[in-house]
């Protein structure tokens, strides 16, 4: 066992008004399996780069292990996979490589194919086993599950369960629950480490947030009552003090000493109340700093008078006249929320593209009702560019509603001035989701909408779908999202 010790870490990007981390201190046991969580833009990837020594910072990060980052950058992808393994982890025996691949339930023949010809899931497996085969290393695994189908994710779960000594960045709640034994959360004001998986962390977080919310409400009520009482007491004190100097025919009967004593007593009582107010305000200021907004997102679907909206009988997608999956039949009615599941590359996205009107070859019967208004979230974000104002204008959506949705899912006012092409992948995906839920549509078509999206935003999206019940067809590998949202599941098989 060894420690990675972080002391008084302070870091901010050049030109930024605020630091991402301010005097952060904690220790990490290098035998732990840590899940790193936090909202998009909170600095998860930045923290990993700091651990690698890629940025200058104030404070200290001390460690006596080598830190490696996944995904490893492969410079020449035209080589065989085994050559890349040997480059990353030299002096490793072939039997050790084969053993690791077996743990991932993967065929060893992929070692003897060119790396660039492997699927995304196969490339991930090659890079992971290579990095875990290195000695005395602590692995930083940055969002390995994006774009991976459920079967491949399960293989990764089984593999990582047998490993130790890593930090895993993931927004897949089911994946985190099965793999990690500690959570490191980047909050609004600090970094916190807890023992347990995501579910236990979430339970503790909700309990703490609810406690702080209740304390905040109680203190606010106390402050309001004390302010009223303090004003009344001060007013009474002033009136008593003034009465000492009133002149009348009965002036000789006024006990000025008594009135002065009474006035001083009332004023002292007022001062005590003011001190109690200041103490309550000070206590209140320490609450809610790490309580995230969980604002409700509003979707306004349009119910179509036609039924079914979509009908498919023995549908098969073709690539260059080659049929790629077994026939599927389904229909879509108002209020249906249909998840399309299956292995990567099997044609799930092609079904969505067929629905939105792209030229896709197919066999079988496929019908879609006329004049349907469709809102589409693409899997790809590479085409996004420009500012948010122009994006809203080009897509004919209300800019104020669009930006309100972005604010609710974690955008800051500074983010509104950032060009979309300069945003993180998570922020780009949020732009597409905010656009979609800002549109009124008969049917919403979402292709892997949650890639790179933080957990809190996923929960906000789930809640809004369950509340407003849009007609939705989606491809998504987040098991919890599918279980909570889908009313029907269509399984695509070879």
Short mmCIF file of C-alpha atoms in Angstrom, two decimals:
data_model
loop_
_atom_site.label_atom_id
_atom_site.label_comp_id
_atom_site.label_asym_id
_atom_site.label_seq_id
_atom_site.Cartn_x
_atom_site.Cartn_y
_atom_site.Cartn_z
CA UNK A 1 0.00 0.00 0.00
CA UNK A 2 1.13 3.56 -0.75
CA UNK A 3 -0.47 6.98 -0.74
CA UNK A 4 -1.08 9.75 -3.22
CA UNK A 5 -1.09 12.83 -1.02
CA UNK A 6 -2.63 16.11 -2.20
CA UNK A 7 -1.97 19.17 -0.04
CA UNK A 8 -3.33 22.69 -0.58
CA UNK A 9 -3.85 22.11 -4.29
CA UNK A 10 -4.82 25.33 -6.07
CA UNK A 11 -5.30 25.54 -9.83
CA UNK A 12 -7.00 27.78 -12.37
CA UNK A 13 -6.60 28.19 -16.11
CA UNK A 14 -4.88 31.29 -17.45
CA UNK A 15 -7.38 34.07 -17.99
CA UNK A 16 -10.05 32.42 -15.84
CA UNK A 17 -11.67 34.56 -13.16
CA UNK A 18 -12.05 31.67 -10.72
CA UNK A 19 -9.84 28.77 -9.68
CA UNK A 20 -11.13 25.27 -10.36
CA UNK A 21 -9.50 24.00 -7.14
CA UNK A 22 -8.71 26.12 -4.08
CA UNK A 23 -6.52 24.79 -1.23
CA UNK A 24 -7.73 21.18 -1.68
CA UNK A 25 -6.17 18.49 0.53
CA UNK A 26 -6.79 14.72 0.79
CA UNK A 27 -5.05 11.32 0.59
CA UNK A 28 -5.69 8.38 -1.75
CA UNK A 29 -4.70 4.80 -0.95
CA UNK A 30 -3.31 3.34 -4.18
CA UNK A 31 -5.08 0.02 -3.49
CA UNK A 32 -8.49 1.71 -3.65
CA UNK A 33 -10.87 1.52 -6.59
CA UNK A 34 -12.17 5.07 -6.79
CA UNK A 35 -15.07 6.44 -8.79
CA UNK A 36 -14.54 10.11 -9.69
CA UNK A 37 -17.81 11.99 -10.08
CA UNK A 38 -18.95 15.59 -10.50
CA UNK A 39 -20.97 17.78 -12.81
CA UNK A 40 -19.67 18.51 -16.30
CA UNK A 41 -17.15 21.33 -16.14
CA UNK A 42 -16.24 20.77 -12.45
CA UNK A 43 -12.71 19.66 -13.32
CA UNK A 44 -12.64 15.83 -13.38
CA UNK A 45 -10.37 15.54 -16.42
CA UNK A 46 -8.36 18.56 -15.21
CA UNK A 47 -7.73 16.76 -11.91
CA UNK A 48 -6.49 13.68 -13.76
CA UNK A 49 -4.10 15.84 -15.78
CA UNK A 50 -2.82 17.43 -12.57
CA UNK A 51 -2.08 13.98 -11.17
CA UNK A 52 -0.08 13.31 -14.35
CA UNK A 53 1.89 16.53 -13.86
CA UNK A 54 0.65 18.09 -17.10
CA UNK A 55 -0.22 21.49 -15.56
CA UNK A 56 1.58 23.81 -13.19
CA UNK A 57 -0.22 24.31 -9.88
CA UNK A 58 0.23 25.60 -6.35
CA UNK A 59 0.47 23.16 -3.46
CA UNK A 60 1.89 19.63 -3.58
CA UNK A 61 0.96 16.25 -5.08
CA UNK A 62 3.28 13.53 -3.77
CA UNK A 63 3.22 9.90 -4.92
CA UNK A 64 5.59 6.95 -5.23
CA UNK A 65 3.73 5.15 -8.01
CA UNK A 66 3.67 5.75 -11.76
CA UNK A 67 0.43 7.28 -12.99
CA UNK A 68 -0.94 6.14 -16.36
CA UNK A 69 -3.90 7.56 -18.26
CA UNK A 70 -6.58 5.71 -20.18
CA UNK A 71 -7.29 6.06 -23.06
CA UNK A 72 -3.61 5.73 -23.97
CA UNK A 73 -2.72 7.70 -27.10
CA UNK A 74 -1.63 5.30 -29.84
CA UNK A 75 0.61 7.09 -32.32
CA UNK A 76 0.65 4.45 -35.05
CA UNK A 77 -2.60 2.52 -35.30
CA UNK A 78 -1.55 0.53 -38.38
CA UNK A 79 0.42 -1.95 -36.27
CA UNK A 80 -0.85 -5.25 -34.89
CA UNK A 81 -2.50 -5.00 -31.49
CA UNK A 82 0.13 -7.19 -29.82
CA UNK A 83 2.84 -4.73 -30.90
CA UNK A 84 0.98 -1.96 -29.12
CA UNK A 85 0.63 -4.11 -26.00
CA UNK A 86 4.38 -4.77 -26.01
CA UNK A 87 5.11 -1.06 -26.47
CA UNK A 88 2.97 -0.03 -23.48
CA UNK A 89 4.01 -2.96 -21.23
CA UNK A 90 7.44 -4.22 -22.37
CA UNK A 91 8.91 -7.47 -21.04
CA UNK A 92 5.45 -9.00 -20.55
CA UNK A 93 5.07 -12.68 -21.46
CA UNK A 94 2.47 -13.73 -24.03
CA UNK A 95 0.70 -15.96 -21.50
CA UNK A 96 0.15 -12.91 -19.27
CA UNK A 97 -1.46 -11.01 -22.15
CA UNK A 98 -3.70 -13.95 -23.01
CA UNK A 99 -4.71 -14.32 -19.36
CA UNK A 100 -5.81 -10.66 -19.24
CA UNK A 101 -7.83 -10.99 -22.45
CA UNK A 102 -9.55 -14.08 -21.07
CA UNK A 103 -10.58 -12.03 -18.03
CA UNK A 104 -12.27 -9.65 -20.48
CA UNK A 105 -14.00 -12.56 -22.23
CA UNK A 106 -12.22 -11.61 -25.46
CA UNK A 107 -10.87 -13.79 -28.27
CA UNK A 108 -7.06 -13.72 -28.41
CA UNK A 109 -7.14 -13.47 -32.22
CA UNK A 110 -7.64 -9.70 -31.91
CA UNK A 111 -3.97 -9.50 -30.86
CA UNK A 112 -2.95 -10.35 -34.41
CA UNK A 113 -5.12 -7.83 -36.22
CA UNK A 114 -4.24 -4.23 -37.00
CA UNK A 115 -5.30 -1.96 -34.16
CA UNK A 116 -7.16 0.45 -36.47
CA UNK A 117 -9.32 -2.44 -37.75
CA UNK A 118 -10.55 -3.36 -34.27
CA UNK A 119 -13.95 -2.19 -33.00
CA UNK A 120 -14.11 0.53 -30.38
CA UNK A 121 -14.77 -2.06 -27.67
CA UNK A 122 -11.84 -4.22 -28.81
CA UNK A 123 -9.49 -1.23 -28.80
CA UNK A 124 -10.55 -0.40 -25.25
CA UNK A 125 -9.80 -3.97 -24.17
CA UNK A 126 -6.30 -3.91 -25.70
CA UNK A 127 -5.41 -0.59 -24.06
CA UNK A 128 -6.81 -1.57 -20.66
CA UNK A 129 -4.96 -4.87 -20.40
CA UNK A 130 -1.75 -3.16 -21.56
CA UNK A 131 -1.93 -0.53 -18.83
CA UNK A 132 -2.90 -3.00 -16.09
CA UNK A 133 0.02 -5.23 -17.07
CA UNK A 134 2.47 -2.47 -16.17
CA UNK A 135 4.06 -2.75 -12.73
CA UNK A 136 3.84 -0.17 -9.94
CA UNK A 137 1.29 1.93 -11.75
CA UNK A 138 -1.90 3.66 -10.68
CA UNK A 139 -4.38 3.92 -13.51
CA UNK A 140 -6.57 6.93 -14.36
CA UNK A 141 -9.49 5.59 -16.43
CA UNK A 142 -11.40 8.42 -18.12
CA UNK A 143 -14.95 7.54 -19.24
CA UNK A 144 -14.29 4.09 -20.77
CA UNK A 145 -17.97 3.21 -21.29
CA UNK A 146 -19.02 5.92 -23.76
CA UNK A 147 -20.44 4.31 -26.94
CA UNK A 148 -20.02 0.79 -25.50
CA UNK A 149 -22.94 -1.64 -25.65
CA UNK A 150 -24.27 -3.27 -22.49
CA UNK A 151 -22.52 -6.62 -23.10
CA UNK A 152 -19.09 -4.95 -23.44
CA UNK A 153 -19.78 -2.86 -20.34
CA UNK A 154 -20.54 -6.03 -18.40
CA UNK A 155 -17.22 -7.52 -19.57
CA UNK A 156 -15.44 -4.40 -18.28
CA UNK A 157 -17.28 -4.69 -14.96
CA UNK A 158 -16.13 -8.28 -14.51
CA UNK A 159 -12.56 -7.28 -15.38
CA UNK A 160 -12.31 -4.22 -13.14
CA UNK A 161 -13.87 -6.11 -10.22
CA UNK A 162 -10.69 -8.20 -10.17
CA UNK A 163 -8.37 -5.16 -10.28
CA UNK A 164 -7.31 -2.51 -7.79
CA UNK A 165 -5.42 0.75 -7.84
CA UNK A 166 -7.33 3.09 -10.15
CA UNK A 167 -9.52 6.16 -10.45
CA UNK A 168 -12.49 5.65 -12.75
CA UNK A 169 -14.36 8.59 -14.28
CA UNK A 170 -17.80 7.39 -15.28
CA UNK A 171 -21.37 8.68 -15.31
CA UNK A 172 -22.84 5.18 -15.55
CA UNK A 173 -24.39 4.59 -12.12
CA UNK A 174 -24.74 0.83 -12.55
CA UNK A 175 -21.11 0.57 -13.69
CA UNK A 176 -19.85 2.58 -10.69
CA UNK A 177 -21.92 0.55 -8.23
CA UNK A 178 -20.40 -2.73 -9.40
CA UNK A 179 -16.78 -1.63 -9.77
CA UNK A 180 -15.65 0.93 -7.16
CA UNK A 181 -15.20 0.81 -3.38
CA UNK A 182 -14.61 4.54 -2.82
CA UNK A 183 -16.14 7.69 -4.33
CA UNK A 184 -14.18 10.90 -4.85
CA UNK A 185 -16.64 13.69 -5.60
CA UNK A 186 -15.74 17.13 -6.93
CA UNK A 187 -18.31 19.37 -5.28
CA UNK A 188 -19.01 23.08 -5.68
CA UNK A 189 -16.55 24.07 -2.94
CA UNK A 190 -14.41 21.04 -2.13
CA UNK A 191 -13.27 17.52 -3.03
CA UNK A 192 -14.61 14.78 -0.78
CA UNK A 193 -13.79 11.07 -0.46
CA UNK A 194 -16.20 8.49 0.93
CA UNK A 195 -15.96 4.73 1.28
CA UNK A 196 -18.55 2.77 -0.66
CA UNK A 197 -20.03 2.76 -4.16
CA UNK A 198 -22.13 5.36 -5.95
CA UNK A 199 -25.46 4.35 -4.37
CA UNK A 200 -24.12 4.63 -0.81
CA UNK A 201 -22.51 8.00 -1.67
CA UNK A 202 -25.79 9.23 -3.19
CA UNK A 203 -27.74 8.16 -0.11
CA UNK A 204 -25.34 10.05 2.16
CA UNK A 205 -25.36 13.07 -0.17
CA UNK A 206 -29.16 13.23 -0.25
CA UNK A 207 -29.31 12.90 3.53
CA UNK A 208 -26.79 15.73 4.01
CA UNK A 209 -28.49 17.95 1.42
CA UNK A 210 -31.92 17.46 3.00
CA UNK A 211 -30.49 18.23 6.44
CA UNK A 212 -28.90 21.45 5.17
CA UNK A 213 -32.08 22.50 3.37
CA UNK A 214 -34.13 21.97 6.56
CA UNK A 215 -31.51 23.82 8.65
CA UNK A 216 -31.50 26.67 6.15
CA UNK A 217 -35.29 27.00 6.30
CA UNK A 218 -35.29 26.89 10.12
CA UNK A 219 -32.56 29.51 10.38
CA UNK A 220 -34.34 31.77 7.91
CA UNK A 221 -37.52 31.62 10.01
CA UNK A 222 -35.51 32.32 13.18
CA UNK A 223 -33.79 35.28 11.52
CA UNK A 224 -37.11 36.75 10.37
CA UNK A 225 -38.62 36.44 13.87
CA UNK A 226 -35.52 37.88 15.56
CA UNK A 227 -35.38 40.82 13.14
CA UNK A 228 -38.99 41.73 13.90
CA UNK A 229 -38.48 41.33 17.65
CA UNK A 230 -35.22 43.34 17.52
CA UNK A 231 -36.87 46.22 15.67
CA UNK A 232 -39.78 46.28 18.10
CA UNK A 233 -37.46 46.18 21.12
CA UNK A 234 -35.31 48.99 19.74
CA UNK A 235 -38.43 51.03 19.02
CA UNK A 236 -39.71 50.52 22.59
CA UNK A 237 -36.30 51.48 23.96
CA UNK A 238 -36.29 54.72 21.98
CA UNK A 239 -39.82 55.60 23.08
CA UNK A 240 -38.95 54.98 26.76
CA UNK A 241 -35.80 57.07 26.42
CA UNK A 242 -37.79 59.95 24.88
CA UNK A 243 -40.33 59.83 27.70
CA UNK A 244 -37.55 60.82 30.18
CA UNK A 245 -37.42 64.30 28.67
CA UNK A 246 -41.12 65.04 28.30
CA UNK A 247 -42.35 68.04 30.32
CA UNK A 248 -45.77 68.24 31.93
CA UNK A 249 -47.50 69.49 35.02
CA UNK A 250 -46.78 66.16 36.67
CA UNK A 251 -43.05 66.18 35.75
CA UNK A 252 -42.09 65.88 39.39
CA UNK A 253 -43.70 62.45 39.52
CA UNK A 254 -41.49 60.94 36.69
CA UNK A 255 -38.83 58.54 37.93
CA UNK A 256 -36.10 59.30 35.37
CA UNK A 257 -33.75 56.74 36.86
CA UNK A 258 -36.31 53.98 36.41
CA UNK A 259 -37.01 55.03 32.82
CA UNK A 260 -33.28 55.13 32.01
CA UNK A 261 -32.81 51.67 33.50
CA UNK A 262 -35.77 50.34 31.51
CA UNK A 263 -34.50 51.93 28.28
CA UNK A 264 -31.00 50.48 28.76
CA UNK A 265 -32.47 47.05 29.48
CA UNK A 266 -34.57 47.15 26.31
CA UNK A 267 -31.59 48.31 24.24
CA UNK A 268 -29.42 45.50 25.67
CA UNK A 269 -32.10 43.00 24.74
CA UNK A 270 -32.13 44.41 21.20
CA UNK A 271 -28.33 44.07 20.97
CA UNK A 272 -28.54 40.42 22.12
CA UNK A 273 -31.08 39.72 19.39
CA UNK A 274 -28.82 41.35 16.81
CA UNK A 275 -25.97 39.08 17.90
CA UNK A 276 -28.23 36.05 17.58
CA UNK A 277 -29.21 37.22 14.09
CA UNK A 278 -25.55 37.58 13.08
CA UNK A 279 -24.77 34.11 14.46
CA UNK A 280 -27.72 32.58 12.57
CA UNK A 281 -26.70 34.34 9.35
CA UNK A 282 -23.12 33.10 9.78
CA UNK A 283 -24.36 29.54 10.35
CA UNK A 284 -26.70 29.85 7.38
CA UNK A 285 -23.85 31.00 5.13
CA UNK A 286 -22.07 27.68 5.67
CA UNK A 287 -25.04 25.68 4.34
CA UNK A 288 -26.12 24.73 0.81
CA UNK A 289 -22.69 25.40 -0.74
CA UNK A 290 -22.50 21.85 -2.10
CA UNK A 291 -26.22 21.38 -2.70
CA UNK A 292 -26.66 21.13 -6.47
CA UNK A 293 -29.66 22.59 -8.20
CA UNK A 294 -32.04 19.90 -9.37
CA UNK A 295 -34.33 22.16 -11.35
CA UNK A 296 -37.18 20.58 -13.25
CA UNK A 297 -36.77 20.45 -17.03
CA UNK A 298 -39.93 21.10 -19.02
CA UNK A 299 -40.77 19.14 -22.17
CA UNK A 300 -43.84 20.11 -24.20
CA UNK A 301 -44.70 17.18 -26.49
CA UNK A 302 -47.42 17.45 -29.12
CA UNK A 303 -49.81 14.52 -29.25
CA UNK A 304 -50.52 13.37 -32.79
CA UNK A 305 -54.04 12.43 -33.87
CA UNK A 306 -52.60 9.64 -35.96
CA UNK A 307 -51.96 6.13 -34.67
CA UNK A 308 -49.65 4.40 -34.98
CA UNK A 309 -47.03 7.04 -35.61
CA UNK A 310 -44.56 4.47 -36.93
CA UNK A 311 -45.08 0.91 -38.15
CA UNK A 312 -42.33 -1.60 -38.99
CA UNK A 313 -42.89 -5.18 -40.13
CA UNK A 314 -39.92 -7.51 -40.64
CA UNK A 315 -37.63 -4.51 -40.95
CA UNK A 316 -33.98 -5.18 -41.84
CA UNK A 317 -31.33 -2.52 -42.44
CA UNK A 318 -28.85 -3.11 -45.30
CA UNK A 319 -25.32 -1.80 -45.81
CA UNK A 320 -24.21 -2.11 -49.46
CA UNK A 321 -27.00 -4.65 -50.02
CA UNK A 322 -25.79 -6.73 -47.04
CA UNK A 323 -28.45 -7.39 -44.38
CA UNK A 324 -27.01 -6.71 -40.92
CA UNK A 325 -29.68 -7.84 -38.44
CA UNK A 326 -32.59 -10.22 -38.06
CA UNK A 327 -36.08 -8.93 -38.90
CA UNK A 328 -37.75 -6.74 -36.28
CA UNK A 329 -41.37 -5.63 -36.06
CA UNK A 330 -42.73 -2.82 -33.89
CA UNK A 331 -45.17 0.05 -33.80
CA UNK A 332 -44.96 3.39 -32.05
CA UNK A 333 -48.02 5.03 -30.50
CA UNK A 334 -48.47 8.30 -28.63
CA UNK A 335 -46.73 8.14 -25.24
CA UNK A 336 -44.53 5.15 -26.08
CA UNK A 337 -40.94 5.37 -24.88
CA UNK A 338 -39.00 2.79 -26.85
CA UNK A 339 -35.40 1.76 -26.19
CA UNK A 340 -33.52 0.10 -29.04
CA UNK A 341 -30.78 -2.15 -27.63
CA UNK A 342 -28.13 -4.39 -29.17
CA UNK A 343 -24.41 -4.73 -29.78
CA UNK A 344 -22.31 -1.94 -31.21
CA UNK A 345 -22.37 -1.69 -35.02
CA UNK A 346 -25.52 -3.76 -35.40
CA UNK A 347 -27.62 -0.95 -36.91
CA UNK A 348 -29.45 0.71 -34.01
CA UNK A 349 -28.54 4.24 -35.11
CA UNK A 350 -29.53 3.39 -38.69
CA UNK A 351 -33.10 2.71 -37.54
CA UNK A 352 -33.22 6.17 -35.98
CA UNK A 353 -31.78 7.73 -39.15
CA UNK A 354 -34.42 5.93 -41.21
CA UNK A 355 -37.14 7.44 -38.98
CA UNK A 356 -35.82 11.00 -39.39
CA UNK A 357 -35.81 10.60 -43.18
CA UNK A 358 -32.24 9.81 -44.13
CA UNK A 359 -31.55 7.55 -47.11
CA UNK A 360 -31.09 4.14 -45.51
CA UNK A 361 -31.42 0.84 -47.39
CA UNK A 362 -33.82 -1.66 -45.87
CA UNK A 363 -36.00 -4.70 -46.46
CA UNK A 364 -39.51 -5.20 -45.08
CA UNK A 365 -42.30 -2.73 -44.41
CA UNK A 366 -41.69 0.67 -42.86
CA UNK A 367 -44.34 3.39 -42.54
CA UNK A 368 -44.28 6.73 -40.74
CA UNK A 369 -47.27 9.07 -40.35
CA UNK A 370 -47.28 12.21 -42.48
CA UNK A 371 -46.42 15.64 -41.09
CA UNK A 372 -44.87 14.39 -37.85
CA UNK A 373 -42.75 16.97 -36.09
CA UNK A 374 -39.55 15.22 -35.00
CA UNK A 375 -36.87 16.41 -32.57
CA UNK A 376 -33.52 14.67 -33.03
CA UNK A 377 -30.42 14.34 -30.84
CA UNK A 378 -27.52 12.92 -32.83
CA UNK A 379 -24.77 10.75 -31.43
CA UNK A 380 -22.16 12.92 -33.15
CA UNK A 381 -21.27 16.44 -31.92
CA UNK A 382 -18.36 17.21 -34.28
CA UNK A 383 -20.46 19.49 -36.50
CA UNK A 384 -21.38 21.89 -33.69
CA UNK A 385 -19.82 25.36 -33.88
CA UNK A 386 -20.53 29.03 -33.32
CA UNK A 387 -22.18 30.70 -30.34
CA UNK A 388 -25.38 29.68 -28.58
CA UNK A 389 -27.34 32.67 -29.90
CA UNK A 390 -26.65 31.71 -33.53
CA UNK A 391 -27.30 28.03 -32.75
CA UNK A 392 -30.75 28.90 -31.36
CA UNK A 393 -31.47 31.10 -34.37
CA UNK A 394 -30.36 28.48 -36.91
CA UNK A 395 -32.49 25.81 -35.22
CA UNK A 396 -35.53 28.11 -34.84
CA UNK A 397 -35.84 27.69 -31.10
CA UNK A 398 -36.58 30.34 -28.47
CA UNK A 399 -33.19 31.55 -27.23
CA UNK A 400 -34.42 32.42 -23.73
CA UNK A 401 -36.05 28.99 -23.23
CA UNK A 402 -32.97 27.25 -24.68
CA UNK A 403 -30.57 29.09 -22.36
CA UNK A 404 -32.89 28.53 -19.39
CA UNK A 405 -32.69 24.79 -20.04
CA UNK A 406 -28.89 24.96 -20.28
CA UNK A 407 -28.71 26.90 -17.01
CA UNK A 408 -30.83 24.26 -15.30
CA UNK A 409 -28.51 21.45 -16.42
CA UNK A 410 -25.35 23.11 -15.14
CA UNK A 411 -24.27 25.84 -17.58
CA UNK A 412 -22.88 28.98 -15.98
CA UNK A 413 -23.23 32.49 -17.39
CA UNK A 414 -19.58 32.28 -18.47
CA UNK A 415 -20.38 29.12 -20.48
CA UNK A 416 -22.97 31.09 -22.47
CA UNK A 417 -20.13 33.13 -24.02
CA UNK A 418 -18.04 30.08 -25.01
CA UNK A 419 -18.03 28.92 -28.61
CA UNK A 420 -19.65 25.51 -28.91
CA UNK A 421 -16.62 23.96 -30.63
CA UNK A 422 -14.53 24.93 -27.58
CA UNK A 423 -16.88 23.25 -25.10
CA UNK A 424 -16.30 19.85 -23.48
CA UNK A 425 -18.00 16.80 -24.97
CA UNK A 426 -20.45 16.78 -22.06
CA UNK A 427 -21.37 20.42 -22.66
CA UNK A 428 -21.84 19.81 -26.40
CA UNK A 429 -24.23 16.95 -25.64
CA UNK A 430 -26.11 19.21 -23.23
CA UNK A 431 -26.51 21.76 -26.04
CA UNK A 432 -28.22 19.10 -28.17
CA UNK A 433 -30.44 17.91 -25.32
CA UNK A 434 -31.43 21.49 -24.36
CA UNK A 435 -32.30 22.16 -28.01
CA UNK A 436 -34.47 19.04 -28.17
CA UNK A 437 -36.43 19.68 -24.98
CA UNK A 438 -36.92 23.30 -26.07
CA UNK A 439 -38.74 22.04 -29.16
CA UNK A 440 -42.38 21.01 -29.32
CA UNK A 441 -42.53 17.73 -31.19
CA UNK A 442 -44.72 14.69 -31.84
CA UNK A 443 -41.79 12.37 -31.37
CA UNK A 444 -38.30 12.70 -29.90
CA UNK A 445 -35.48 10.64 -31.44
CA UNK A 446 -32.35 10.46 -29.25
CA UNK A 447 -29.19 8.61 -30.30
CA UNK A 448 -26.99 7.90 -27.23
CA UNK A 449 -28.00 11.19 -25.59
CA UNK A 450 -26.17 10.54 -22.31
CA UNK A 451 -22.58 10.08 -23.51
CA UNK A 452 -20.35 12.33 -21.35
CA UNK A 453 -23.41 13.65 -19.44
CA UNK A 454 -23.02 13.89 -15.65
CA UNK A 455 -25.20 11.87 -13.28
CA UNK A 456 -27.26 14.77 -11.89
CA UNK A 457 -28.27 15.84 -15.40
CA UNK A 458 -29.18 12.24 -16.24
CA UNK A 459 -31.52 12.21 -13.25
CA UNK A 460 -33.04 15.55 -14.29
CA UNK A 461 -33.69 14.18 -17.80
CA UNK A 462 -35.23 10.99 -16.39
CA UNK A 463 -37.54 12.97 -14.10
CA UNK A 464 -38.70 15.27 -16.91
CA UNK A 465 -39.43 12.34 -19.25
CA UNK A 466 -41.49 10.57 -16.57
CA UNK A 467 -43.32 13.81 -15.75
CA UNK A 468 -44.20 15.02 -19.28
CA UNK A 469 -44.41 11.62 -21.04
CA UNK A 470 -43.12 12.50 -24.53
CA UNK A 471 -43.20 9.93 -27.31
CA UNK A 472 -39.57 8.87 -27.40
CA UNK A 473 -37.38 6.43 -29.33
CA UNK A 474 -33.82 6.20 -28.11
CA UNK A 475 -30.58 4.27 -28.19
CA UNK A 476 -28.78 4.30 -24.84
CA UNK A 477 -26.43 1.94 -22.98
CA UNK A 478 -27.08 3.33 -19.49
CA UNK A 479 -28.92 0.39 -17.92
CA UNK A 480 -30.56 2.45 -15.15
CA UNK A 481 -31.82 5.05 -17.64
CA UNK A 482 -33.33 2.34 -19.85
CA UNK A 483 -35.00 0.63 -16.89
CA UNK A 484 -36.48 3.88 -15.56
CA UNK A 485 -37.60 5.45 -18.84
CA UNK A 486 -38.50 2.78 -21.41
CA UNK A 487 -42.03 1.43 -21.75
CA UNK A 488 -40.91 -0.95 -24.52
CA UNK A 489 -37.56 -2.47 -25.48
CA UNK A 490 -36.65 -3.55 -29.01
CA UNK A 491 -33.67 -5.91 -29.11
CA UNK A 492 -31.64 -6.01 -32.33
CA UNK A 493 -29.72 -9.23 -33.06
CA UNK A 494 -27.44 -10.39 -35.86
#
